[in-house]
Tab-separated table of C-alpha atoms in Angstrom:
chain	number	residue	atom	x	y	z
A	30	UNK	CA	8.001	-5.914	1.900
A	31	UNK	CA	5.348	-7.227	4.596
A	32	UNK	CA	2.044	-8.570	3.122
A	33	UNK	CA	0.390	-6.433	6.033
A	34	UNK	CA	1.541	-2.920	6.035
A	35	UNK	CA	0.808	-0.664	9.158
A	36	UNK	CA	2.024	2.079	11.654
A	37	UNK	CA	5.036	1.814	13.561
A	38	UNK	CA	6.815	0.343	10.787
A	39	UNK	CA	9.891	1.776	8.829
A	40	UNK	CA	8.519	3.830	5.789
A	41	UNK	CA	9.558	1.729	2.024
A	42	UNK	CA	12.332	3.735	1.164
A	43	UNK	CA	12.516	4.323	-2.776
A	44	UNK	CA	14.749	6.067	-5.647
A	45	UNK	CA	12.343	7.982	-8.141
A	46	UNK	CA	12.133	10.421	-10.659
A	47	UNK	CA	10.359	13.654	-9.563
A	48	UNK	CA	9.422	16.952	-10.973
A	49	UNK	CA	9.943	19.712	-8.668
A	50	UNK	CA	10.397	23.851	-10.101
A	51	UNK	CA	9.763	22.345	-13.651
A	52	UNK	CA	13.017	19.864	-13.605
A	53	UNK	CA	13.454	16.600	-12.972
A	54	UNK	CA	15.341	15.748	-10.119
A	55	UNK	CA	16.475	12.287	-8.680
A	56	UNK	CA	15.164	12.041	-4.874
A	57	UNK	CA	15.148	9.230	-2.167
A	58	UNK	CA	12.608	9.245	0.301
A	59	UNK	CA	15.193	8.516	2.899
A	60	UNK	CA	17.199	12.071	1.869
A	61	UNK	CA	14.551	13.070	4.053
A	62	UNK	CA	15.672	11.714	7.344
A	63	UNK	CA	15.564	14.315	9.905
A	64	UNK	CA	12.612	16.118	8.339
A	65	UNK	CA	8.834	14.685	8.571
A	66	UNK	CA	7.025	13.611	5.616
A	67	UNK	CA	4.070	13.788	4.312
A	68	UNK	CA	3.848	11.235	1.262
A	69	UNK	CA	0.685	10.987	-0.542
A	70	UNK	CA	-0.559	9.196	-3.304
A	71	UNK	CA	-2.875	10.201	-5.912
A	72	UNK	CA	-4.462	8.341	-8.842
A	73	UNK	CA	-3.649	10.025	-12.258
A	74	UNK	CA	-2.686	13.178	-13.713
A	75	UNK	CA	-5.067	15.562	-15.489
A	76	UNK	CA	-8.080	14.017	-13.705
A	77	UNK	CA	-10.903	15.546	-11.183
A	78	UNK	CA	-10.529	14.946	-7.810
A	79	UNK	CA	-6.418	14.824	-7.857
A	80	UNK	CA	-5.532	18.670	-9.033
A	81	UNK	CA	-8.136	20.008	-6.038
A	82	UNK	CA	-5.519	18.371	-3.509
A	83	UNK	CA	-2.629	18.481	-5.268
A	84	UNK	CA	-2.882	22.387	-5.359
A	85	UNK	CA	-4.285	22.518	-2.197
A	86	UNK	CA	-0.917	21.163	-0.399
A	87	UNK	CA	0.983	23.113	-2.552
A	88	UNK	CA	-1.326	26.794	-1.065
A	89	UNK	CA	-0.385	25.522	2.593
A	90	UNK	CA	3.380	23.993	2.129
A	91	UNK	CA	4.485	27.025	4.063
A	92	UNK	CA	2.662	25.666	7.057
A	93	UNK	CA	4.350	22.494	6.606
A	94	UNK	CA	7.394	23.603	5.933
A	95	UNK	CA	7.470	25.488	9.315
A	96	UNK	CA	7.145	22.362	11.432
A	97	UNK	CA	10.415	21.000	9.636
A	98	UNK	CA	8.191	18.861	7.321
A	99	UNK	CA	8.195	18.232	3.606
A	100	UNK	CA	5.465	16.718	1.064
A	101	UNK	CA	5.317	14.561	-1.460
A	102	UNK	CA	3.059	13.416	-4.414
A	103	UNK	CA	3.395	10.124	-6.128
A	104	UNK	CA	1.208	8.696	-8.896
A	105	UNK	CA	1.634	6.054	-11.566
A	106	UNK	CA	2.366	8.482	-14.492
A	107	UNK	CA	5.771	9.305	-16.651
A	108	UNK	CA	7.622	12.444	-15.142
A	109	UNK	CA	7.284	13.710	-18.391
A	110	UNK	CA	2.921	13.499	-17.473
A	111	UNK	CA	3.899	15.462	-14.646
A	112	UNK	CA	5.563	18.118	-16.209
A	113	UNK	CA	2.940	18.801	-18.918
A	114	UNK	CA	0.368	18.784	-15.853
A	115	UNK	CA	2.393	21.782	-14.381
A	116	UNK	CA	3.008	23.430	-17.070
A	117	UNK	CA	-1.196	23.287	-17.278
A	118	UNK	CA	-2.901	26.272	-15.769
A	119	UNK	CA	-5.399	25.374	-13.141
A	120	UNK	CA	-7.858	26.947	-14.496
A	121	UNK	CA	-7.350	23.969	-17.488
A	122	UNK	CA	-7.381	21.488	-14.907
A	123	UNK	CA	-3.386	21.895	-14.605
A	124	UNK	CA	-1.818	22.012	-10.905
A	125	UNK	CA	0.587	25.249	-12.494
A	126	UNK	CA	4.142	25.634	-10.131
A	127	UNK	CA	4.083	23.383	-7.043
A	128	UNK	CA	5.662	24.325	-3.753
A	129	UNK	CA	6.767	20.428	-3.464
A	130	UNK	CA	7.792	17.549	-5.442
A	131	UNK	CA	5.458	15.238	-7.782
A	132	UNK	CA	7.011	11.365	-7.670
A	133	UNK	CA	7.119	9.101	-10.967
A	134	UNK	CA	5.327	5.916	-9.802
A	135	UNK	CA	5.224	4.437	-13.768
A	136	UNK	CA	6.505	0.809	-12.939
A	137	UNK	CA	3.896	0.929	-9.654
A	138	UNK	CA	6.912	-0.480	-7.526
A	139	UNK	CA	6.157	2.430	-4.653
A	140	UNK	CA	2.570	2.010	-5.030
A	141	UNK	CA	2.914	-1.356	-4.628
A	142	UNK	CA	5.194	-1.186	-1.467
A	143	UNK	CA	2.957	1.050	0.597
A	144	UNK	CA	-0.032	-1.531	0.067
A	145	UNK	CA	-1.858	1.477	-2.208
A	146	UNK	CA	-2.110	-0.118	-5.800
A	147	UNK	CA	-5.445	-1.099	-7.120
A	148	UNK	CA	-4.488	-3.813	-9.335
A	149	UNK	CA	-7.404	-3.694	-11.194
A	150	UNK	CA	-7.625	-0.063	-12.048
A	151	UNK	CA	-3.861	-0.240	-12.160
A	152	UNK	CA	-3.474	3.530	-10.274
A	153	UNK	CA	-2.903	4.180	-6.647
A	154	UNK	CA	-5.781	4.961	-4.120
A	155	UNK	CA	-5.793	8.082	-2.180
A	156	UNK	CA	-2.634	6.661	0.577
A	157	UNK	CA	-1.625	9.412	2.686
A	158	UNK	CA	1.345	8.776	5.003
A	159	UNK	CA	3.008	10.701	7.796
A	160	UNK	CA	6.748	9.598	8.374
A	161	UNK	CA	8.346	11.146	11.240
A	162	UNK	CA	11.921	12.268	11.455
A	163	UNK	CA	13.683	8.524	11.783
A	164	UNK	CA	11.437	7.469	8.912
A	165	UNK	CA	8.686	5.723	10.939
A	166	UNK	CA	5.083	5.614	9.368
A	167	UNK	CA	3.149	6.894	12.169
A	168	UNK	CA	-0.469	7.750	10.408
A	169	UNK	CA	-2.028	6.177	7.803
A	170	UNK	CA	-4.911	6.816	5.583
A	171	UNK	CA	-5.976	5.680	2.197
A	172	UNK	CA	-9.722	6.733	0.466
A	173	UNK	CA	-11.059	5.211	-2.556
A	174	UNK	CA	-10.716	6.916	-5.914
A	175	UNK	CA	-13.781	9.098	-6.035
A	176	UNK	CA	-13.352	11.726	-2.858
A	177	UNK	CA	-10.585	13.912	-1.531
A	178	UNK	CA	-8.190	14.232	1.380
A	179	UNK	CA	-8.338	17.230	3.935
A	180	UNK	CA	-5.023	19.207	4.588
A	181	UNK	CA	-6.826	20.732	7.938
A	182	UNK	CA	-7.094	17.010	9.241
A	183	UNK	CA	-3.144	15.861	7.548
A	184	UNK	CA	-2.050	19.156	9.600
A	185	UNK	CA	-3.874	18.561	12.883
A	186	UNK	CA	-2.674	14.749	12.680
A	187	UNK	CA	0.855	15.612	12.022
A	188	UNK	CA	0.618	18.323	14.782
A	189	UNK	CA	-0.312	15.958	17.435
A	190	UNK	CA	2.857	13.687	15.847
A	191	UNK	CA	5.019	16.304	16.655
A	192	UNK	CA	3.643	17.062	20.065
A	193	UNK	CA	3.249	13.670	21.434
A	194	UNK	CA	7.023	12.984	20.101
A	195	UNK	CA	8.457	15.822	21.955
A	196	UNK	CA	6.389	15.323	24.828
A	197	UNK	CA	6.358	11.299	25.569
A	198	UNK	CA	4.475	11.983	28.806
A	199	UNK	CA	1.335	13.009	27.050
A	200	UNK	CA	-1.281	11.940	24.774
A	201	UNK	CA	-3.807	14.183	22.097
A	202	UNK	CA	-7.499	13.368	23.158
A	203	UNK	CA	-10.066	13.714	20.097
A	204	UNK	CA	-9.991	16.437	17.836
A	205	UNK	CA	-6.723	18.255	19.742
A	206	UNK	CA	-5.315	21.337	18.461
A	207	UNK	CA	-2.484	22.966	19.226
A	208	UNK	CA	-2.335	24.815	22.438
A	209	UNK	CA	-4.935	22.672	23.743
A	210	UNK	CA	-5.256	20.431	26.931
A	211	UNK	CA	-3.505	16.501	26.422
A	212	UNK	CA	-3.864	14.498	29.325
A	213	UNK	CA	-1.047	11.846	30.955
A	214	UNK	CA	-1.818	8.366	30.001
A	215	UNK	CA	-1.730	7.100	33.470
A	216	UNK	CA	-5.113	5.475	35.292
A	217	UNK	CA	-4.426	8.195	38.250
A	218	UNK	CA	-3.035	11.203	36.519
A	219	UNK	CA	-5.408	11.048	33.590
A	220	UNK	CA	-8.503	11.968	35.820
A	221	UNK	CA	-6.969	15.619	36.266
A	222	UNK	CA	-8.245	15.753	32.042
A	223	UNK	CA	-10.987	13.898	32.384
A	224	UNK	CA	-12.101	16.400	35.330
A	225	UNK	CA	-12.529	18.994	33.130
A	226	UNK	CA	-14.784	17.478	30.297
């Protein structure tokens, strides 16, 4: 693995034990291929911060899973951890049934590979990672411990992924939505967006 991890490069692929419909379940990351990916990573089960987004991905995989794109959560406990965490109500501070799989992390090999171990604290930071179809990292974003993720923002940015993939003659200016104007990234032809602001 590179010391300096970044965009454009191919995703770590990895072999892991997951929990997914209360089994486990052997998956590779590049089993994937052909599908986008959004892999995040998450301190600890049966914390604060990490059920909120955990169950909030979960609520909105169907939007995902429309635009051909699967998630995944990874953290540095046992799958056995994650089970029990399932099999927790949320309103116990469980994440109940997940709509997507939860990654065993416990020797910190994947954590470590995707630059998102905190030696010190020995748990992942909040890495997020969207991996297009040929298992290219094109977004990155990692918070410290103590604040969440947004899936409105993960959505948008994967959104303008998609778009700017199928349409290599265009780019997503700030904040772009779906359905909204891109512009050409050409000195001449980008004037016809920049006309409008």
């Amino acid at each position: 693995m590179t010391e300096y991890f970044r965009v454009g490069m191919p995703a770590p692929d990895f072999t892991a034990t997951a929990v997914y419909g209360q089994e486990f379940k052997e998956i590779r990351l590049s089993d994937y291929r052909g599908q986008y990916v959004v892999l995040f990573f998450y301190p600890l089960d049966f914390t604060f911060v990490c059920p909120t987004e955990i169950a909030a991905f979960s609520d909105r995989h169907p939007e995902f899973k429309a635009i051909n794109t699967e998630i995944l959560g990874v953290s540095v406990d046992s799958h056995f951890s994650h089970l029990a965490w399932i099999q927790t109500d949320r309103k116990s501070g469980g994440v109940g049934d997940l709509a997507y799989p939860l990654v065993a992390d416990l020797k910190k090999e994947i954590s470590a590979a995707y630059n998102v171990l905190d030696p010190e604290a020995g748990v992942a930071l909040r890495g997020l990672f969207i991996i297009d179809k040929a298992g290219i990292v094109q977004h990155v974003t990692v918070n410290n411990l103590s604040f969440g993720r947004s899936v409105d923002e993960t959505l948008r940015v994967l959104q303008a992924i998609q778009h700017v993939q199928a349409n290599p003659d265009e780019v997503c200016p700030v904040d772009w939505q779906p359905g909204a104007v891109t512009m050409n990234p050409d000195p001449v032809k980008s004037k016809a967006y920049f006309e409008t602001l």
